[in-house]
mmCIF file of C-alpha atoms in Angstrom:
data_model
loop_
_atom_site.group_PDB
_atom_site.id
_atom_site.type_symbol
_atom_site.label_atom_id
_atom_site.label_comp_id
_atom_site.label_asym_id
_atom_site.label_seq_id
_atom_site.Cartn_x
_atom_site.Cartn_y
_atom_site.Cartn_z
ATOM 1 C CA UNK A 23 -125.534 90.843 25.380
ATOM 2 C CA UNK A 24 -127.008 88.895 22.749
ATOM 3 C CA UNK A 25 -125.386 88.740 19.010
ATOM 4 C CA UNK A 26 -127.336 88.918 16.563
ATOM 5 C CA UNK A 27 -126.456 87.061 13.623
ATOM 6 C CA UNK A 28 -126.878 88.178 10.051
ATOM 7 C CA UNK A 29 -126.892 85.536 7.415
ATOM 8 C CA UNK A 30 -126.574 87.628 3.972
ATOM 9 C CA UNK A 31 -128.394 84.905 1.158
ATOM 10 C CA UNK A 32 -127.030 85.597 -2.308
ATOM 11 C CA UNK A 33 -129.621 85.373 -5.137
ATOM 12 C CA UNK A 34 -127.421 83.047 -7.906
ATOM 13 C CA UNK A 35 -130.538 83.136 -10.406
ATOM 14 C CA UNK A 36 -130.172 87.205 -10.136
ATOM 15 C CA UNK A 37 -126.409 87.005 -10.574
ATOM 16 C CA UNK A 38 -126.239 84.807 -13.546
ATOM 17 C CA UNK A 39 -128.526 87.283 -15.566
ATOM 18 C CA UNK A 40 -127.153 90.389 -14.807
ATOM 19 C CA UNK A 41 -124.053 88.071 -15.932
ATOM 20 C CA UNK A 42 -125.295 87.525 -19.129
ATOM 21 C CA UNK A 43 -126.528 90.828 -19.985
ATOM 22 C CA UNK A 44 -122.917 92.313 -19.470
ATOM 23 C CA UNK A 45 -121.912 89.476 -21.739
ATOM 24 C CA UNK A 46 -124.479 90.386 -24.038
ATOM 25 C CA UNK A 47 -124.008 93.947 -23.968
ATOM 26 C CA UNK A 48 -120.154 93.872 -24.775
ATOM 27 C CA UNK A 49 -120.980 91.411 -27.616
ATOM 28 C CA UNK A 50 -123.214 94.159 -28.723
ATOM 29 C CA UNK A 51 -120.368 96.662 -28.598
ATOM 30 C CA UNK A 52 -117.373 94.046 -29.991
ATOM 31 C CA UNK A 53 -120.006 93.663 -33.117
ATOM 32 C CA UNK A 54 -120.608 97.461 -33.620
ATOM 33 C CA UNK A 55 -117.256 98.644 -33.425
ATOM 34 C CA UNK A 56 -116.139 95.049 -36.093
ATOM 35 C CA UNK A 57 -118.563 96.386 -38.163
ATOM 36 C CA UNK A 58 -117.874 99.905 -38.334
ATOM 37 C CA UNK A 59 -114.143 99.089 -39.046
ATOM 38 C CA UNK A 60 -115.048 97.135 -41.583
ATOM 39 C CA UNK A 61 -117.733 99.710 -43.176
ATOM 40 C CA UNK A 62 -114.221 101.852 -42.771
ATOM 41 C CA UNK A 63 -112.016 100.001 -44.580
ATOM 42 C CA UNK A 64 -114.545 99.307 -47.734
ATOM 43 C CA UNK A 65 -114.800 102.848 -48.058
ATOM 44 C CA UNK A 66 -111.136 102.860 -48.410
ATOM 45 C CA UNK A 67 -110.712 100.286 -50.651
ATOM 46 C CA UNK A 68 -113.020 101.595 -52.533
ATOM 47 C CA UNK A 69 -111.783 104.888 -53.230
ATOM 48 C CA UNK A 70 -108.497 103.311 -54.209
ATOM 49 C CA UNK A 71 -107.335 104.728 -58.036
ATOM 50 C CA UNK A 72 -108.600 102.166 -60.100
ATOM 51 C CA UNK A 73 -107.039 102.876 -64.071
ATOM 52 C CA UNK A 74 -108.354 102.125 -67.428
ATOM 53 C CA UNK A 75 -105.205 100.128 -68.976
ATOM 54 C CA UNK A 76 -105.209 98.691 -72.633
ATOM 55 C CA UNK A 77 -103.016 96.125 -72.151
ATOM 56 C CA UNK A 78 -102.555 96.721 -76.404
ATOM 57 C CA UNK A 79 -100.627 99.484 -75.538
ATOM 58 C CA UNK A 80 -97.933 98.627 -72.990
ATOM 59 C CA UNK A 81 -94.511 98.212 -74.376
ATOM 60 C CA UNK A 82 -92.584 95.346 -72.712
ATOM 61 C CA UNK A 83 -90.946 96.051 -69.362
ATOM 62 C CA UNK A 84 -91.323 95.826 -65.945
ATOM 63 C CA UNK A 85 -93.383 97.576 -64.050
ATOM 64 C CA UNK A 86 -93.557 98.609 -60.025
ATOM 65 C CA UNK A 87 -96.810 99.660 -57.862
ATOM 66 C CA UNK A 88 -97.359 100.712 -54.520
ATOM 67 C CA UNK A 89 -100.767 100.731 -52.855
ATOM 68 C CA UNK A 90 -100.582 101.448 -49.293
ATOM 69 C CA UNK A 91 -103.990 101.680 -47.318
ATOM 70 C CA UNK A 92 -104.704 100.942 -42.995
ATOM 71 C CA UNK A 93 -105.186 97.691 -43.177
ATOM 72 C CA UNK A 94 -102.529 96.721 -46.257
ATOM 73 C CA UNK A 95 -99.393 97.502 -47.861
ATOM 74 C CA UNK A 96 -98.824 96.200 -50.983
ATOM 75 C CA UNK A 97 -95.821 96.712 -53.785
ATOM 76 C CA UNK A 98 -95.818 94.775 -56.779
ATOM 77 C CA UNK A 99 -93.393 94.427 -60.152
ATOM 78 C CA UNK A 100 -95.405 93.759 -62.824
ATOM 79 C CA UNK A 101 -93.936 91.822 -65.954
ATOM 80 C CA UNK A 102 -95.668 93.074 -69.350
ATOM 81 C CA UNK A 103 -94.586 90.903 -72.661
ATOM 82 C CA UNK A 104 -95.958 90.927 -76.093
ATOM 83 C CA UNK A 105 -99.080 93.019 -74.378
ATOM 84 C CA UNK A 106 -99.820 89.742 -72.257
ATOM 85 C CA UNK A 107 -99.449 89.994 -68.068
ATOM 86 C CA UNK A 108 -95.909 87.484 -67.404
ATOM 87 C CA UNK A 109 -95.678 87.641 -63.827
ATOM 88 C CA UNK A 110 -96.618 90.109 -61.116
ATOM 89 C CA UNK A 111 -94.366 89.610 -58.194
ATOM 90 C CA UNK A 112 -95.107 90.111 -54.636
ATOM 91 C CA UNK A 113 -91.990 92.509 -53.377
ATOM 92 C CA UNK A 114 -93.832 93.679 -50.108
ATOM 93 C CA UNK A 115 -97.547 92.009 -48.854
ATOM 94 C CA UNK A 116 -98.245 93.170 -45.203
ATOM 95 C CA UNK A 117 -101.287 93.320 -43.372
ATOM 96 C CA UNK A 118 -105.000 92.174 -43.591
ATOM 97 C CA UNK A 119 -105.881 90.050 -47.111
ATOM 98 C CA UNK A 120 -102.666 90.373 -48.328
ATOM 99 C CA UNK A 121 -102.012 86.319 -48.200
ATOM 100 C CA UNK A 122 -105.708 85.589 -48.515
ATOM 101 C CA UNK A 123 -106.163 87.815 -52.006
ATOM 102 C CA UNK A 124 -103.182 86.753 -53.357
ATOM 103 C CA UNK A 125 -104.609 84.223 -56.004
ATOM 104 C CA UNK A 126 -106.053 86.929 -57.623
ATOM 105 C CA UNK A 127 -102.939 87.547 -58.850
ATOM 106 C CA UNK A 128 -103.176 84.401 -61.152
ATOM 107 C CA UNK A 129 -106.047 84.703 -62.388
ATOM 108 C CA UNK A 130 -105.228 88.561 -63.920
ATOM 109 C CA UNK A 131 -102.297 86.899 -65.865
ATOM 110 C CA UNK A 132 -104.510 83.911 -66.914
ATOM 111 C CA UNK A 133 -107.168 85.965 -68.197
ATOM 112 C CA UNK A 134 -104.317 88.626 -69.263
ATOM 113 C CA UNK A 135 -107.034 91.456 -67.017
ATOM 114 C CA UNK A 136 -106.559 93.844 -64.525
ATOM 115 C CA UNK A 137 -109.800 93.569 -63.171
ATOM 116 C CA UNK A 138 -111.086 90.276 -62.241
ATOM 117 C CA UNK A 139 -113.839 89.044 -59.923
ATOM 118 C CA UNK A 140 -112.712 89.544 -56.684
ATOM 119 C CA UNK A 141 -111.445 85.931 -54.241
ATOM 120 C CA UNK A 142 -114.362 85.096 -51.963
ATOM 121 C CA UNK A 143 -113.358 85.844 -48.310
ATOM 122 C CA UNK A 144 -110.323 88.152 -49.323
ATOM 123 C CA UNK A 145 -112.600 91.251 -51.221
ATOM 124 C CA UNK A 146 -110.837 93.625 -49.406
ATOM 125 C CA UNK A 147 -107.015 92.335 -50.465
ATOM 126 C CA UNK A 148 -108.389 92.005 -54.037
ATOM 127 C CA UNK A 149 -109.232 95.709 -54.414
ATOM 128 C CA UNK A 150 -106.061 96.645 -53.277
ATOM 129 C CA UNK A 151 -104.340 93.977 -55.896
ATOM 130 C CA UNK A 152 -106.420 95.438 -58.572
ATOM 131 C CA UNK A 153 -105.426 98.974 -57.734
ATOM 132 C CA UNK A 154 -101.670 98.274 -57.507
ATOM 133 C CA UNK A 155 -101.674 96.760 -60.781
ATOM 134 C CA UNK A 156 -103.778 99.107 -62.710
ATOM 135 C CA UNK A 157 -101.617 101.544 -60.816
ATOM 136 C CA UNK A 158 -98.137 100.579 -61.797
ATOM 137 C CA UNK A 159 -99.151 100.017 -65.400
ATOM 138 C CA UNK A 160 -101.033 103.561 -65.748
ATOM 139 C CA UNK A 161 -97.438 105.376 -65.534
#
């Protein structure tokens, strides 16, 4: 009886490619799906209430907002003197921007605005800061 011996060669240039194109393909997918959540969460932000406050006509007080979206939930007291922005203080910041966007909040009671330029990096957070302020001083 003779045995016959089969040697089975594996083609490592073949295997590496077909390698990289599954790496390449769920790049392609991990990119799509980032973006579209992204695309998602703009859309959100932007359809946030944003109010029209005249900070002229605030009486002194404190104020409390709530802006709750998917990605961030945000409450805020708001501190309103002489028609000038005091303090807003952070009473519940959790979820995506929250931390990063929080300088904003500085730079409404410098320039004694609601709306300010957005913080680079954070644009997200910063829309929802905006609309929790203009929020709890529209009531």
């Amino acid at each position: 009886m003779s045995q016959v011996k089969t040697k089975f060669k594996r083609n490592t240039k073949s295997d590496i490619s077909s390698f990289l194109m599954l790496l390449a393909l769920i790049s392609l997918m991990a990119g799509g799906w980032h973006i579209s959540r992204k695309k998602t969460r703009f859309k959100e932000a932007s359809s946030l209430p944003f109010y029209k406050v005249e900070l002229s006509q605030l009486e002194d007080g404190e104020y409390e907002g709530q802006t709750y979206t998917s990605f961030l939930h945000l409450h805020l007291m708001v501190t309103v003197e002489n028609h000038q922005l005091k303090n807003i203080e952070v009473l519940e910041n959790d979820g995506l921007d929250g931390e990063t966007a929080k300088p904003i909040i500085n730079e409404m009671i410098k320039q004694n605005k609601i709306v300010v330029p957005a913080i680079k990096g954070a644009e997200l957070g910063s829309l929802v800061y905006i609309s929790c302020v203009s929020s709890a001083l529209s009531l």
